[in-house]
């Protein structure tokens, strides 16, 4: 039986991740993220590039001093100044690592380094040895390996290992490789360069073609023992391999990869949201593992399966990464079974099948207009549709025109006991115009005593709930309307109250003090 291997997680959120366009973390934010990464139990934190400036140096120094547990790595080019600064920043680290890098592809050598292959080989040898004077743990990387000449790559990594590198990192810097190519390269390095020596092979993959995670996992299949990645996959251009994706892939498919990490998976979601907040880079809803929709189900077929058994459409538990249990998103694709379960979860367990049927029809109508409904919105919908709502008058259609310099005008079509009625009216505003049109259509002119609008949730797409109180002589009635359109909700509320007045289901208006004194 194949022995399972421990795959080290090298997190470079604070170095490569911070290179994302528009991201600039403060010292305190970097320190907080580093502490969160330590709680996540990553093996290595690449804290930054000390030679790049005083603030970067101080961030690495503070992290090295205050964060305990993981190896703390600092990046350095093949220059003595870079290595000196990295070593100085790491002085108080429990487990320091200097990460030395150069380039491997011809285009990098010609246009970036402006050096020959022999010059690069000589610098790599000398600078890895120089870094080993400071620390026992030295990682060596050569940028753009996927587009480099194999013979040069082989010589370069041989030199680094002979000079004392303990980890050799194989960066697909431009996201150019495919899983087949990258996996084959890792295997070749394992077989022809490492050759059984006590050296860890590391992957560093970018997502320019959307294959960063697949490439990293191909590297694991072919002998890599470390994955370089970032929280939420942030990084230059299209970003890096996402930590949450490779970690959970190795967790869920441990049977396939025969490998594991020591990540505390229940911290994943919390760290993801922390990085999202501090970097200002929103996590897409469909992002694997940490996106809002990653454990959400709206399709009726999927919801039906999850209700019967979660494993029908879920390969991992949301709680495993620190999220709430999977949710059924009630939207236009939802089925009646999921809708009924959501009602039961809200406490509506005594509804008849006929009530559920009517509520479901109204829910579908609203979901088509506004999208998914929250629990609060669903609750408001139920309360507004249940008795004592009047169906004496039914709104068939409402349309209004309003705007700067325009006379507010509304047209309504109302179903009454005597048939459909259509009326058009102007008003001081769209609601006033709608109410005057409704009064004309139903032949009643009650007095509006109360008009109240509430947003059921805080978003701009929230359902609106309108409550009105109408008075007609000695009778009064309260009506409620719920809709994503406030004008429609206003019309529904007015017709609800007016229907109670017209059908004899209104209450007597309490007499005023003056009326009592007059003996009414």
Coordinates of C-alpha atoms in Angstrom, one line a residue, residues 15-517:
X15 CA 4.2 38.5 -0.5
X16 CA 2.9 37.3 -3.8
X17 CA -0.7 37.9 -2.8
X18 CA -0.1 41.5 -1.9
X19 CA 1.3 42.1 -5.4
X20 CA -2.3 42.0 -6.6
X21 CA -3.1 45.3 -8.4
X22 CA -4.6 47.8 -6.0
X23 CA -3.7 45.9 -2.8
X24 CA -1.7 47.7 -0.1
X25 CA -1.8 46.1 3.4
X26 CA -0.9 48.1 6.5
X27 CA 1.6 46.7 9.0
X28 CA -1.1 45.9 11.5
X29 CA -3.2 44.2 8.8
X30 CA -0.2 42.0 7.7
X31 CA 0.4 41.0 11.3
X32 CA -3.2 40.1 11.9
X33 CA -3.3 38.0 8.7
X34 CA -0.1 36.3 9.7
X35 CA -1.5 35.4 13.1
X36 CA -4.6 34.0 11.3
X37 CA -2.4 32.0 9.0
X38 CA -0.6 30.5 12.1
X39 CA -4.0 29.5 13.5
X40 CA -4.8 28.0 10.1
X41 CA -1.6 25.9 10.8
X42 CA 0.2 26.6 7.5
X43 CA 3.7 25.2 7.4
X44 CA 5.4 28.3 6.0
X45 CA 4.4 32.0 5.9
X46 CA 6.3 34.0 3.3
X47 CA 6.1 37.3 5.1
X48 CA 7.5 39.6 2.5
X49 CA 10.5 40.9 0.5
X50 CA 12.6 42.9 3.1
X51 CA 14.9 44.7 0.7
X52 CA 12.0 46.3 -1.1
X53 CA 11.6 49.1 1.5
X54 CA 11.6 50.0 5.2
X55 CA 7.9 49.2 5.7
X56 CA 8.2 45.8 4.1
X57 CA 11.3 45.1 6.2
X58 CA 9.5 46.1 9.4
X59 CA 6.5 43.9 8.5
X60 CA 8.7 40.8 8.0
X61 CA 10.6 41.6 11.2
X62 CA 7.4 42.0 13.3
X63 CA 5.9 38.8 11.9
X64 CA 9.2 36.9 12.5
X65 CA 9.3 38.2 16.1
X66 CA 5.6 37.8 17.0
X67 CA 4.2 34.9 15.0
X68 CA 4.9 31.5 16.5
X69 CA 4.5 28.1 14.9
X70 CA 5.1 28.3 11.1
X71 CA 8.4 28.7 9.4
X72 CA 8.8 32.4 8.5
X73 CA 10.3 33.0 5.1
X74 CA 11.7 36.2 3.5
X75 CA 12.3 36.6 -0.2
X76 CA 15.7 37.6 -1.7
X77 CA 17.2 38.0 -5.1
X78 CA 20.6 36.5 -5.8
X79 CA 22.3 39.6 -4.3
X80 CA 24.1 39.9 -1.0
X81 CA 22.2 43.0 0.0
X82 CA 18.9 41.2 -0.4
X83 CA 20.1 38.2 1.6
X84 CA 21.5 40.4 4.3
X85 CA 18.2 42.3 4.7
X86 CA 16.3 39.0 4.7
X87 CA 18.5 37.6 7.4
X88 CA 18.3 40.7 9.5
X89 CA 14.5 40.8 9.3
X90 CA 14.4 37.1 10.3
X91 CA 16.8 37.4 13.3
X92 CA 14.2 36.6 15.9
X93 CA 12.2 34.0 14.0
X94 CA 11.8 30.6 15.7
X95 CA 12.2 28.9 12.3
X96 CA 13.6 31.2 9.7
X97 CA 13.9 30.5 5.9
X98 CA 15.5 32.6 3.3
X99 CA 13.9 32.2 -0.2
X100 CA 16.5 33.0 -2.9
X101 CA 15.2 33.4 -6.5
X102 CA 16.5 34.0 -10.0
X103 CA 15.2 33.3 -13.5
X104 CA 15.5 30.4 -15.9
X105 CA 13.9 31.2 -19.2
X106 CA 15.8 32.8 -22.1
X107 CA 13.4 35.8 -22.2
X108 CA 14.0 36.5 -18.5
X109 CA 17.7 36.1 -18.8
X110 CA 17.9 38.4 -21.9
X111 CA 15.5 41.1 -20.9
X112 CA 15.4 41.1 -17.0
X113 CA 18.7 39.8 -15.7
X114 CA 20.7 40.6 -18.8
X115 CA 23.0 37.8 -17.9
X116 CA 24.3 34.6 -19.6
X117 CA 23.4 31.1 -18.4
X118 CA 26.9 30.7 -16.9
X119 CA 26.6 33.9 -15.0
X120 CA 23.2 32.9 -13.5
X121 CA 24.6 29.5 -12.5
X122 CA 27.6 31.1 -10.8
X123 CA 25.3 33.6 -8.9
X124 CA 22.9 30.9 -7.8
X125 CA 25.7 28.8 -6.4
X126 CA 27.3 31.7 -4.6
X127 CA 24.1 33.2 -3.2
X128 CA 22.6 30.0 -1.9
X129 CA 25.9 29.3 -0.1
X130 CA 25.8 32.9 1.2
X131 CA 22.3 32.5 2.6
X132 CA 23.3 29.2 4.3
X133 CA 25.7 31.2 6.4
X134 CA 22.7 32.8 8.1
X135 CA 20.1 29.9 8.1
X136 CA 19.9 26.2 7.7
X137 CA 16.7 26.4 5.7
X138 CA 17.2 27.9 2.2
X139 CA 14.6 27.7 -0.6
X140 CA 15.7 28.3 -4.2
X141 CA 13.4 29.3 -7.1
X142 CA 14.0 30.0 -10.8
X143 CA 11.2 32.0 -12.4
X144 CA 9.5 31.0 -15.6
X145 CA 10.7 27.4 -15.5
X146 CA 7.9 26.2 -17.8
X147 CA 9.3 28.2 -20.7
X148 CA 13.0 27.5 -20.0
X149 CA 15.4 25.1 -21.6
X150 CA 15.4 21.8 -19.8
X151 CA 19.2 21.3 -19.8
X152 CA 19.7 24.7 -18.2
X153 CA 16.9 24.1 -15.6
X154 CA 18.5 20.8 -14.7
X155 CA 22.0 22.4 -14.2
X156 CA 20.6 25.3 -12.3
X157 CA 18.7 23.2 -9.7
X158 CA 21.7 20.8 -9.4
X159 CA 23.9 23.8 -8.5
X160 CA 21.3 25.1 -6.0
X161 CA 21.1 21.7 -4.2
X162 CA 24.9 21.3 -4.2
X163 CA 25.2 24.8 -2.7
X164 CA 22.8 23.8 0.2
X165 CA 19.2 24.5 -0.9
X166 CA 16.8 22.4 1.2
X167 CA 13.7 23.2 -0.9
X168 CA 13.7 23.8 -4.6
X169 CA 10.6 25.6 -6.0
X170 CA 9.5 25.2 -9.5
X171 CA 7.5 28.3 -10.5
X172 CA 5.2 28.4 -13.5
X173 CA 5.5 32.2 -13.2
X174 CA 3.3 33.0 -16.2
X175 CA 0.6 30.3 -15.8
X176 CA 1.7 28.8 -19.1
X177 CA 1.8 25.1 -18.2
X178 CA -0.9 22.5 -18.4
X179 CA -1.3 19.8 -15.7
X180 CA 0.3 17.2 -18.0
X181 CA 3.3 19.3 -18.8
X182 CA 3.8 20.6 -15.2
X183 CA 3.4 17.2 -13.7
X184 CA 5.9 15.8 -16.1
X185 CA 8.4 18.5 -15.3
X186 CA 8.1 17.8 -11.5
X187 CA 8.5 14.1 -12.1
X188 CA 11.6 14.8 -14.2
X189 CA 13.1 17.0 -11.6
X190 CA 12.4 14.4 -9.0
X191 CA 14.0 11.6 -11.0
X192 CA 16.9 13.5 -12.7
X193 CA 17.8 16.3 -10.3
X194 CA 16.8 15.4 -6.7
X195 CA 17.4 11.6 -7.1
X196 CA 16.4 10.6 -3.7
X197 CA 18.2 13.3 -1.8
X198 CA 16.7 15.0 1.2
X199 CA 15.3 18.0 -0.7
X200 CA 11.7 19.1 -1.0
X201 CA 10.2 19.9 -4.4
X202 CA 7.7 22.8 -4.3
X203 CA 5.1 23.9 -6.7
X204 CA 4.4 27.6 -7.5
X205 CA 1.6 28.0 -10.1
X206 CA -0.3 31.0 -11.5
X207 CA -3.8 31.1 -12.8
X208 CA -3.5 32.9 -16.1
X209 CA -5.2 30.0 -17.9
X210 CA -7.3 28.9 -15.0
X211 CA -5.1 25.9 -14.2
X212 CA -3.1 26.9 -11.1
X213 CA -4.9 24.5 -8.7
X214 CA -4.8 21.6 -11.3
X215 CA -1.1 22.2 -12.0
X216 CA -0.2 22.2 -8.2
X217 CA -2.1 19.0 -7.7
X218 CA -0.4 17.5 -10.8
X219 CA 2.9 18.4 -9.1
X220 CA 1.8 16.5 -5.9
X221 CA 1.0 13.4 -8.0
X222 CA 4.5 13.5 -9.4
X223 CA 6.5 14.0 -6.3
X224 CA 6.1 17.6 -5.0
X225 CA 6.1 17.9 -1.2
X226 CA 5.2 21.6 -0.9
X227 CA 2.6 23.8 -2.5
X228 CA 3.0 27.6 -2.7
X229 CA -0.4 29.3 -2.6
X230 CA -2.5 32.2 -1.4
X231 CA -5.7 32.7 0.4
X232 CA -8.6 33.2 -2.1
X233 CA -6.0 32.7 -4.9
X234 CA -5.0 36.4 -4.9
X235 CA -1.9 37.5 -6.6
X236 CA -0.4 39.1 -9.7
X237 CA -2.6 39.1 -12.9
X238 CA -5.1 36.3 -12.6
X239 CA -3.6 35.2 -9.2
X240 CA -2.0 32.2 -7.6
X241 CA -3.0 28.7 -6.7
X242 CA -5.8 29.0 -4.0
X243 CA -4.9 27.6 -0.7
X244 CA -8.5 26.6 0.1
X245 CA -8.8 24.7 -3.2
X246 CA -5.6 22.6 -2.9
X247 CA -6.1 21.9 0.8
X248 CA -9.7 20.7 0.3
X249 CA -8.9 18.7 -2.8
X250 CA -6.2 16.8 -0.9
X251 CA -8.7 16.4 2.0
X252 CA -11.7 15.2 0.0
X253 CA -9.6 13.1 -2.5
X254 CA -7.1 11.7 0.0
X255 CA -7.9 8.3 -1.6
X256 CA -6.5 9.5 -4.9
X257 CA -3.6 11.7 -4.0
X258 CA -2.4 9.6 -1.0
X259 CA -1.3 12.9 0.6
X260 CA -2.5 15.2 3.4
X261 CA -1.9 18.6 4.9
X262 CA -1.9 19.7 8.5
X263 CA -4.2 22.6 7.9
X264 CA -6.9 23.4 10.4
X265 CA -9.7 23.4 7.8
X266 CA -12.2 25.0 10.2
X267 CA -10.2 28.2 10.0
X268 CA -10.3 28.5 6.2
X269 CA -13.5 30.5 5.9
X270 CA -12.6 33.0 8.6
X271 CA -9.2 33.7 7.1
X272 CA -10.7 34.0 3.6
X273 CA -13.1 36.7 4.8
X274 CA -10.3 38.5 6.7
X275 CA -8.1 38.6 3.6
X276 CA -11.1 39.7 1.5
X277 CA -11.8 42.6 3.9
X278 CA -8.3 43.9 4.2
X279 CA -7.3 43.6 0.5
X280 CA -10.6 44.9 -0.8
X281 CA -10.7 42.0 -3.3
X282 CA -14.2 40.5 -3.2
X283 CA -14.5 36.7 -3.3
X284 CA -16.7 35.8 -6.4
X285 CA -20.0 34.1 -5.3
X286 CA -19.1 31.0 -7.4
X287 CA -15.6 30.7 -6.0
X288 CA -14.8 27.1 -4.9
X289 CA -14.9 26.4 -1.2
X290 CA -15.3 30.0 0.1
X291 CA -17.7 31.7 -2.4
X292 CA -21.2 32.6 -1.2
X293 CA -22.7 30.0 -3.5
X294 CA -20.2 27.2 -2.8
X295 CA -22.6 25.4 -0.4
X296 CA -25.9 27.0 -1.6
X297 CA -28.6 25.2 -3.6
X298 CA -31.3 26.9 -5.7
X299 CA -32.1 24.3 -8.3
X300 CA -35.3 22.4 -7.4
X301 CA -33.7 19.0 -8.3
X302 CA -30.6 19.8 -6.2
X303 CA -32.6 21.0 -3.3
X304 CA -34.8 17.9 -3.3
X305 CA -31.6 15.7 -3.2
X306 CA -30.0 17.7 -0.4
X307 CA -33.2 17.6 1.7
X308 CA -33.2 13.8 1.3
X309 CA -29.5 13.4 1.9
X310 CA -26.8 16.0 1.9
X311 CA -24.3 13.7 0.1
X312 CA -26.5 13.7 -3.0
X313 CA -25.0 17.0 -4.1
X314 CA -22.3 17.8 -1.5
X315 CA -18.8 16.2 -1.3
X316 CA -17.9 18.0 1.9
X317 CA -19.6 19.6 4.8
X318 CA -19.6 23.4 5.0
X319 CA -18.9 23.2 8.8
X320 CA -15.6 21.5 7.9
X321 CA -14.2 24.8 6.6
X322 CA -15.8 26.9 9.3
X323 CA -19.0 27.9 7.5
X324 CA -22.6 27.5 8.4
X325 CA -24.3 24.4 7.1
X326 CA -25.3 24.3 3.5
X327 CA -28.3 26.6 2.7
X328 CA -31.2 26.2 0.4
X329 CA -31.4 29.4 -1.6
X330 CA -35.0 30.1 -2.4
X331 CA -35.1 31.6 -5.9
X332 CA -36.9 31.1 -9.1
X333 CA -35.3 27.7 -9.7
X334 CA -36.4 26.3 -6.3
X335 CA -38.9 23.5 -6.1
X336 CA -41.9 23.1 -3.9
X337 CA -40.2 20.6 -1.5
X338 CA -37.4 23.0 -0.7
X339 CA -39.9 25.9 -0.3
X340 CA -42.0 23.8 2.1
X341 CA -38.9 22.8 4.2
X342 CA -37.8 26.4 4.4
X343 CA -41.3 27.3 5.8
X344 CA -41.0 24.5 8.3
X345 CA -37.6 25.7 9.4
X346 CA -39.1 29.2 10.0
X347 CA -41.7 27.6 12.2
X348 CA -44.7 27.4 9.8
X349 CA -45.4 23.7 10.3
X350 CA -49.2 23.9 10.5
X351 CA -49.8 25.2 7.0
X352 CA -52.3 23.2 4.8
X353 CA -51.3 22.0 1.4
X354 CA -53.6 24.6 -0.1
X355 CA -51.9 27.4 1.8
X356 CA -48.5 26.1 0.7
X357 CA -49.6 26.0 -2.8
X358 CA -50.8 29.6 -2.8
X359 CA -47.7 30.8 -1.0
X360 CA -45.5 28.9 -3.4
X361 CA -47.2 30.6 -6.4
X362 CA -46.7 34.0 -4.9
X363 CA -43.1 33.2 -4.0
X364 CA -42.3 32.2 -7.6
X365 CA -43.9 35.4 -8.9
X366 CA -41.7 37.5 -6.6
X367 CA -38.5 35.4 -7.2
X368 CA -38.8 35.9 -10.9
X369 CA -38.6 39.7 -10.3
X370 CA -36.1 40.1 -7.6
X371 CA -34.1 36.9 -7.4
X372 CA -33.5 34.8 -4.2
X373 CA -35.4 35.6 -1.0
X374 CA -33.8 35.8 2.4
X375 CA -35.4 34.1 5.5
X376 CA -36.7 37.5 6.7
X377 CA -38.3 38.2 3.3
X378 CA -39.8 34.7 3.2
X379 CA -41.3 35.3 6.6
X380 CA -42.8 38.6 5.6
X381 CA -44.2 37.0 2.5
X382 CA -46.0 34.3 4.5
X383 CA -47.4 36.8 7.0
X384 CA -48.6 39.1 4.3
X385 CA -50.3 36.3 2.3
X386 CA -52.0 34.5 5.2
X387 CA -55.4 35.5 6.6
X388 CA -56.7 38.1 7.3
X389 CA -55.5 39.3 3.9
X390 CA -58.5 40.2 1.7
X391 CA -58.8 38.8 -1.8
X392 CA -62.0 40.8 -2.5
X393 CA -60.0 43.0 -4.9
X394 CA -57.1 41.6 -6.8
X395 CA -54.4 43.7 -8.6
X396 CA -53.9 42.5 -12.2
X397 CA -51.6 45.3 -13.4
X398 CA -50.1 48.6 -12.3
X399 CA -48.1 51.0 -14.3
X400 CA -46.9 54.5 -13.6
X401 CA -44.8 57.3 -15.1
X402 CA -42.9 59.7 -12.9
X403 CA -39.7 61.7 -12.9
X404 CA -38.3 65.2 -12.9
X405 CA -40.5 67.5 -14.9
X406 CA -43.1 64.8 -15.5
X407 CA -46.7 64.7 -14.1
X408 CA -47.0 61.4 -12.1
X409 CA -49.5 59.2 -13.8
X410 CA -50.7 55.7 -13.0
X411 CA -52.8 53.1 -14.7
X412 CA -54.2 50.1 -12.8
X413 CA -56.2 47.1 -13.7
X414 CA -58.1 45.6 -10.8
X415 CA -60.2 42.4 -10.6
X416 CA -63.5 43.2 -8.7
X417 CA -66.6 41.1 -8.0
X418 CA -68.2 42.9 -10.9
X419 CA -65.3 42.2 -13.3
X420 CA -62.1 43.8 -14.4
X421 CA -61.8 47.6 -14.1
X422 CA -59.1 49.8 -15.6
X423 CA -58.5 53.4 -14.5
X424 CA -55.8 56.1 -15.0
X425 CA -55.1 59.0 -12.8
X426 CA -52.5 61.6 -12.0
X427 CA -51.3 62.6 -8.5
X428 CA -48.7 64.4 -6.5
X429 CA -46.4 61.4 -6.7
X430 CA -46.5 57.8 -8.1
X431 CA -48.1 56.3 -4.9
X432 CA -50.7 59.1 -4.8
X433 CA -51.5 58.6 -8.5
X434 CA -51.8 54.8 -8.0
X435 CA -54.2 55.2 -5.1
X436 CA -56.4 57.7 -6.9
X437 CA -56.5 55.3 -9.9
X438 CA -57.5 52.4 -7.6
X439 CA -60.2 54.4 -5.9
X440 CA -61.7 55.1 -9.3
X441 CA -61.5 51.5 -10.4
X442 CA -63.1 50.0 -7.3
X443 CA -65.6 52.8 -6.7
X444 CA -64.6 53.5 -3.1
X445 CA -62.9 56.5 -1.8
X446 CA -61.6 55.6 1.7
X447 CA -59.4 58.0 3.7
X448 CA -55.8 57.1 4.0
X449 CA -54.9 57.3 7.7
X450 CA -51.5 55.5 7.8
X451 CA -48.9 54.7 5.2
X452 CA -45.7 52.9 6.2
X453 CA -42.9 51.5 4.1
X454 CA -40.3 49.0 5.5
X455 CA -37.4 47.2 3.8
X456 CA -37.4 43.7 5.1
X457 CA -33.6 43.3 4.7
X458 CA -30.9 45.9 4.3
X459 CA -29.9 45.4 0.7
X460 CA -31.1 47.5 -2.3
X461 CA -32.8 44.4 -3.7
X462 CA -34.8 43.8 -0.5
X463 CA -38.5 43.1 -0.5
X464 CA -40.5 46.1 0.5
X465 CA -43.4 45.8 2.9
X466 CA -46.1 48.5 2.9
X467 CA -48.7 48.9 5.6
X468 CA -51.8 51.1 5.2
X469 CA -54.8 51.9 7.4
X470 CA -57.9 53.1 5.6
X471 CA -61.1 54.6 7.0
X472 CA -64.5 54.7 5.4
X473 CA -67.1 56.3 7.7
X474 CA -67.1 54.4 10.9
X475 CA -65.1 51.5 9.5
X476 CA -61.4 51.0 9.4
X477 CA -59.1 48.3 8.0
X478 CA -55.4 47.6 7.9
X479 CA -53.8 46.2 4.7
X480 CA -50.3 44.8 4.0
X481 CA -48.5 44.4 0.7
X482 CA -45.1 42.8 0.0
X483 CA -43.2 43.1 -3.2
X484 CA -39.8 43.9 -4.6
X485 CA -41.5 46.9 -6.2
X486 CA -42.6 49.5 -3.6
X487 CA -45.3 50.9 -5.9
X488 CA -46.7 47.4 -6.4
X489 CA -46.5 46.7 -2.6
X490 CA -48.3 50.0 -2.0
X491 CA -51.1 49.0 -4.4
X492 CA -51.4 45.6 -2.9
X493 CA -51.7 47.0 0.6
X494 CA -54.4 49.5 -0.4
X495 CA -56.5 46.8 -2.1
X496 CA -56.1 44.5 0.9
X497 CA -57.5 47.1 3.2
X498 CA -60.1 48.3 0.7
X499 CA -61.3 44.7 0.2
X500 CA -61.9 44.4 3.9
X501 CA -63.9 47.5 3.9
X502 CA -66.0 46.4 1.0
X503 CA -66.5 42.8 2.1
X504 CA -67.7 43.7 5.7
X505 CA -64.5 42.4 7.3
X506 CA -63.4 45.8 8.6
X507 CA -63.6 46.9 12.2
X508 CA -65.5 49.9 13.6
X509 CA -63.4 53.0 14.0
X510 CA -63.1 53.9 17.7
X511 CA -64.8 57.2 18.5
X512 CA -62.8 60.2 19.1
X513 CA -62.9 62.1 22.5
X514 CA -65.0 64.8 20.9
X515 CA -67.5 62.1 19.7
X516 CA -67.6 60.5 23.1
X517 CA -68.4 63.9 24.7

